[in-house]
Amino acid sequence: MVPFSLYVHWPYCTFLCRFCAFSKARVPAKGVEHERITSALLKELRTSLAPHKDKVLQSIYFGGGTPSLAQPRNIAQIIEAANSLVPLASDAEITLESNPTSAEVGKMRDFKQAGVTRYSIGIQTLDDRTLARMGRLHTGAEGLAAVDRARALFPGKVSFDMIFGFEGQTLDQWQKELETVLKHADNHISVYQLTVEPGTPLFRDRNAQRVVLPSGDLSAQMYESAVEMCTAKGFRHYEVANYAVPGSESMHNMGYWQGRQWVGIGPSAHSRFIDPSSNQRISSVRLPDIQRWAQHCEKFGHGTAKSTVISDEDAKQEAVVFGLRMLDGITDRRFAGISGGQSLKDYLHMDRVQQYVDDG
């Protein structure tokens, strides 16, 4: 059966990081309407997965926002409902993102019992002053403790995120942070350069010259240090920002990069799939406003804002671009499956490229 993935967007956060441009909202003063949000997700899930019953769910990814703020019983409901519509593979990867606050760490065991098989923790940095400036509500020590606890509950299935390029960060500080976190690492690490996204508080601070970030050259040195240090510890640099012990790559994210199909549910969630009724490649996105999205799910069974057909040319371009992100690139077989049989060599005009190389 055709491998398929599900992305579930939980939109709420207890704090809003100054650098984050993802779709999210602060937990309302009256609290989250857990049952209403879960009911809307389940309605959208049933509507979205119903046409894909001939496929097999290779992965489910709970992202956000902060999905570890959800109730474990609601996570279990979503997993069970998905499995009843599209069967989970025997080795399905079910990931949940979390922040290392004490409240979320305390729910880890319950999430495992709910069906989560892989845990991803947002450490970001070990520097407490930077964490505070960026709006994080945990310390570096709490981040490491969360990883250690997750490793005990999800052995071989723990990932964490680190970010470099914060204001005032030196190469030596970054290398010392990496040296420390690598001692706690399980089998997967994501390392990102801090990006300044329009609309974020960090964007406004930089434009007003309230913060000065490391130069491009220094950021490049930090990136190269990450490659060297992670590789030296046995992690394979399998994608631009991701490192894994061989065999422990993120199955869900690999699906994105390899052009596999997925459905996303929840506010602002994106989907890419082949419509079984028309055999067309479809790209869709859900409504971003949480209340409007929930109302549409209640009324129509889904909160889709826009759905478009992906042209054959766009599909081929995406395959090449995402293939370039990965160490293994894109195989001729995979490209032919996307291109309708056209070879990668012909699409990229490699004969002409070779002629340019030969001509110097």
XYZ file of C-alpha atoms in Angstrom:
360
model
C 0.000 0.000 0.000
C 1.025 3.616 -0.589
C 2.844 5.175 2.419
C 1.049 8.189 3.853
C 1.574 10.637 6.730
C -0.572 12.748 9.033
C 0.402 16.100 10.538
C -1.641 17.389 13.504
C -1.285 21.063 14.421
C -1.924 21.988 18.050
C -1.979 25.807 17.962
C -1.532 26.910 21.580
C 1.575 27.978 23.500
C 1.993 29.141 27.098
C 4.593 31.636 25.846
C 5.357 33.141 22.436
C 9.044 33.013 21.510
C 10.370 36.241 20.051
C 11.833 34.482 17.013
C 8.944 32.134 16.171
C 6.926 32.695 12.991
C 4.862 29.496 13.167
C 1.093 29.648 13.436
C 0.280 29.760 17.142
C -1.647 31.582 19.868
C -1.116 32.130 23.557
C -3.236 29.956 25.839
C -6.417 32.028 26.531
C -6.939 33.434 30.030
C -9.958 31.154 30.436
C -7.897 28.161 29.333
C -7.937 25.953 26.250
C -11.236 24.402 25.152
C -9.624 20.969 24.910
C -12.755 19.050 24.052
C -13.873 21.504 21.383
C -10.440 21.637 19.717
C -10.139 17.843 19.817
C -13.660 17.424 18.415
C -12.809 19.784 15.533
C -9.563 17.917 14.846
C -11.413 14.601 14.790
C -14.043 15.945 12.369
C -11.341 17.257 10.050
C -9.406 14.006 10.415
C -12.378 11.882 9.345
C -13.194 14.127 6.391
C -9.571 14.289 5.243
C -8.564 10.644 5.651
C -11.751 9.048 4.329
C -10.589 9.165 0.659
C -7.249 7.541 1.539
C -8.320 4.248 3.128
C -6.239 2.255 0.629
C -3.022 3.759 2.025
C -0.982 3.004 5.157
C -0.017 5.561 7.792
C 3.755 5.575 8.047
C 3.924 8.461 10.494
C 1.914 10.890 12.591
C 3.472 14.141 13.750
C 1.982 16.353 16.467
C 3.457 19.829 15.945
C 2.534 23.366 16.842
C 2.297 25.507 18.727
C 3.026 23.269 21.681
C 1.235 19.915 21.363
C 2.540 18.745 24.740
C -0.019 21.172 26.202
C -2.773 18.907 24.859
C -4.376 16.289 27.101
C -2.812 12.833 26.586
C -6.295 11.295 26.311
C -7.028 13.627 23.381
C -3.782 12.627 21.679
C -4.840 8.992 22.121
C -8.250 9.756 20.567
C -6.633 11.230 17.471
C -4.200 8.326 17.054
C -6.989 5.768 17.463
C -9.284 7.592 15.029
C -6.515 7.874 12.428
C -5.730 4.165 12.733
C -9.411 3.278 12.283
C -9.488 5.160 8.967
C -6.026 4.498 7.519
C -4.157 1.615 9.176
C -0.939 2.418 10.980
C 2.142 0.592 9.741
C 3.589 -1.903 12.209
C 6.639 0.350 12.598
C 4.746 3.665 12.416
C 6.550 6.661 13.874
C 4.346 8.868 16.083
C 6.172 12.029 17.160
C 5.109 14.687 19.640
C 6.886 18.019 20.072
C 7.432 19.377 23.566
C 9.038 22.176 25.511
C 11.141 21.225 28.552
C 8.982 22.920 31.193
C 8.222 20.919 34.320
C 4.485 20.678 33.542
C 5.096 19.175 30.116
C 7.892 16.871 31.253
C 5.526 15.481 33.880
C 3.145 14.285 31.139
C 5.725 12.306 29.160
C 4.731 8.890 30.472
C 1.062 9.619 29.752
C 1.899 10.569 26.164
C 3.741 7.289 25.723
C 0.702 5.397 27.009
C -1.424 7.428 24.564
C 0.549 5.952 21.662
C 3.404 8.412 21.087
C 6.566 6.559 20.046
C 9.015 9.424 19.450
C 9.636 12.597 21.483
C 11.064 15.869 20.168
C 12.180 18.545 22.636
C 12.854 22.216 21.943
C 15.962 23.019 23.972
C 17.172 25.787 21.581
C 20.050 26.965 23.796
C 21.606 26.258 27.195
C 22.211 29.931 27.945
C 19.624 31.029 30.507
C 19.881 34.724 29.697
C 19.251 34.072 26.016
C 16.318 31.794 26.855
C 14.782 34.528 28.981
C 15.341 37.211 26.323
C 13.711 35.015 23.695
C 10.632 34.453 25.873
C 11.326 30.844 26.861
C 10.072 29.650 30.265
C 12.708 27.005 30.996
C 16.400 26.913 31.798
C 19.233 25.145 30.027
C 19.479 22.656 32.891
C 15.763 21.862 32.560
C 16.279 21.259 28.856
C 18.976 18.661 29.516
C 16.919 17.043 32.282
C 13.959 16.739 29.893
C 16.141 14.964 27.331
C 17.427 12.542 29.970
C 13.881 11.725 31.096
C 12.696 11.283 27.521
C 15.579 8.902 26.783
C 14.483 6.727 29.698
C 10.904 6.558 28.379
C 11.569 6.567 24.612
C 14.994 4.920 24.231
C 16.386 5.383 20.747
C 13.481 7.663 19.807
C 14.373 11.102 21.184
C 15.273 14.229 19.238
C 15.981 17.774 20.348
C 16.417 21.149 18.645
C 19.302 23.558 19.021
C 19.622 27.044 17.524
C 22.802 29.045 16.875
C 23.248 32.698 15.971
C 21.722 34.399 19.002
C 22.765 37.926 19.969
C 26.157 37.987 21.660
C 26.882 34.322 21.026
C 30.515 33.508 20.291
C 31.942 30.527 18.465
C 33.485 29.246 21.689
C 30.164 29.470 23.541
C 28.376 27.603 20.760
C 30.986 24.852 20.691
C 30.760 24.417 24.469
C 26.957 24.191 24.267
C 27.195 21.539 21.558
C 29.801 19.611 23.529
C 27.434 19.550 26.516
C 24.247 18.596 24.671
C 26.009 15.844 22.710
C 26.745 14.122 26.024
C 22.979 13.896 26.581
C 21.966 13.184 22.983
C 20.000 10.102 22.045
C 19.809 9.348 18.310
C 18.653 12.534 16.583
C 19.517 16.244 16.708
C 18.188 19.193 14.714
C 20.466 22.233 14.494
C 19.071 25.455 13.040
C 20.503 28.878 12.384
C 18.410 31.611 13.991
C 16.312 33.198 11.258
C 14.716 36.611 11.521
C 11.188 36.246 10.169
C 8.999 39.250 9.242
C 6.262 39.934 11.765
C 8.139 38.559 14.760
C 9.308 40.641 17.754
C 12.883 39.684 16.857
C 12.388 41.145 13.370
C 11.228 44.447 14.871
C 14.099 44.472 17.382
C 16.701 43.899 14.681
C 15.258 46.548 12.383
C 15.256 49.021 15.268
C 18.874 48.005 16.015
C 17.917 46.874 19.494
C 19.712 43.586 18.813
C 22.819 42.804 16.779
C 23.160 39.221 15.593
C 26.379 37.402 14.641
C 27.835 38.113 11.212
C 27.339 35.781 8.283
C 30.935 34.582 8.548
C 30.590 33.763 12.238
C 27.288 31.980 11.633
C 28.977 29.923 8.911
C 31.705 28.914 11.369
C 29.041 27.864 13.869
C 27.338 25.750 11.229
C 30.620 24.087 10.255
C 31.368 23.401 13.919
C 28.006 21.658 14.283
C 28.720 19.465 11.268
C 32.165 18.512 12.561
C 31.166 17.905 16.182
C 27.975 15.950 15.470
C 29.704 13.831 12.830
C 32.557 13.078 15.226
C 29.995 11.685 17.693
C 28.578 9.263 15.140
C 25.676 11.353 13.864
C 25.126 11.337 10.119
C 24.410 14.761 8.623
C 21.534 13.441 6.528
C 19.765 16.765 5.849
C 20.781 20.418 5.962
C 19.692 20.891 9.598
C 19.349 17.300 10.808
C 21.697 14.695 12.242
C 20.906 11.105 13.158
C 22.507 7.862 14.172
C 22.139 5.820 10.943
C 18.681 4.261 10.871
C 17.174 6.890 13.187
C 16.304 9.578 10.654
C 12.936 11.311 11.096
C 10.563 9.150 9.066
C 7.936 11.890 8.972
C 10.231 14.665 7.773
C 11.860 12.353 5.256
C 8.389 11.960 3.788
C 8.245 15.708 3.127
C 11.681 15.810 1.550
C 11.112 12.696 -0.562
C 7.810 13.925 -1.961
C 5.509 11.464 -0.230
C 1.855 12.287 0.440
C 0.507 13.711 3.680
C -2.600 15.308 5.133
C -2.391 18.100 7.697
C -5.180 18.909 10.144
C -5.559 21.837 12.517
C -5.255 25.630 12.051
C -2.809 26.606 9.246
C -1.883 22.964 8.553
C -0.704 22.189 5.015
C -1.345 19.045 2.951
C 0.146 17.491 -0.195
C -1.585 14.459 -1.671
C -2.940 12.870 -4.827
C -6.726 13.148 -4.974
C -7.994 9.584 -5.547
C -11.037 10.839 -7.472
C -9.182 13.035 -9.985
C -5.635 11.637 -9.725
C -4.392 15.231 -9.428
C -1.726 16.418 -7.023
C -3.330 18.732 -4.486
C -1.881 21.355 -2.149
C -4.151 22.708 0.569
C -3.949 24.856 3.692
C -6.360 25.215 6.623
C -7.737 28.464 8.014
C -5.223 30.138 10.377
C -7.682 31.666 12.869
C -8.426 29.062 15.540
C -12.043 30.019 16.137
C -12.922 30.297 12.433
C -11.181 26.995 11.744
C -13.116 25.260 14.558
C -16.429 26.728 13.361
C -15.801 25.514 9.812
C -14.898 22.039 11.068
C -18.126 21.937 13.051
C -20.209 23.110 10.086
C -18.460 21.567 7.071
C -16.256 18.813 8.527
C -13.027 20.639 7.672
C -11.445 24.083 7.888
C -9.762 24.271 4.491
C -8.912 27.826 3.428
C -7.485 27.080 -0.010
C -6.882 24.088 -2.244
C -4.917 24.170 -5.495
C -3.733 21.702 -8.118
C 0.044 21.202 -8.235
C 1.253 21.221 -11.840
C 3.590 18.512 -13.085
C 6.343 21.089 -13.499
C 5.939 22.387 -9.934
C 6.031 18.818 -8.607
C 9.291 18.141 -10.436
C 10.856 21.388 -9.224
C 9.860 20.622 -5.627
C 11.370 17.151 -5.920
C 14.721 18.581 -7.034
C 14.796 21.371 -4.436
C 13.908 19.078 -1.530
C 16.262 16.406 -2.850
C 19.111 18.897 -2.624
C 18.432 19.284 1.101
C 19.375 15.648 1.744
C 22.773 14.007 1.780
C 21.398 11.148 -0.324
C 19.796 13.512 -2.827
C 17.029 12.203 -5.045
C 17.207 8.918 -6.906
C 16.255 8.472 -10.555
C 13.579 6.008 -9.475
C 11.929 8.450 -7.076
C 12.069 11.286 -9.579
C 10.609 9.087 -12.317
C 7.708 8.255 -10.018
C 6.969 11.963 -9.619
C 7.714 13.013 -13.199
C 5.710 10.333 -14.979
C 8.779 8.494 -16.179
C 11.084 11.361 -17.171
C 14.627 10.768 -15.983
C 16.377 13.212 -13.684
C 19.236 13.391 -16.188
C 16.920 14.540 -18.973
C 15.020 16.978 -16.752
C 18.225 18.692 -15.609
C 19.719 18.605 -19.131
C 22.813 16.928 -17.765
C 24.295 16.394 -21.251
C 24.346 20.171 -21.681
C 25.743 20.640 -18.172
C 28.522 18.145 -18.905
C 29.328 20.039 -22.096
C 29.695 23.244 -20.059
C 31.985 21.417 -17.616
C 34.107 20.030 -20.462
C 34.334 23.498 -22.018
C 35.598 24.901 -18.740
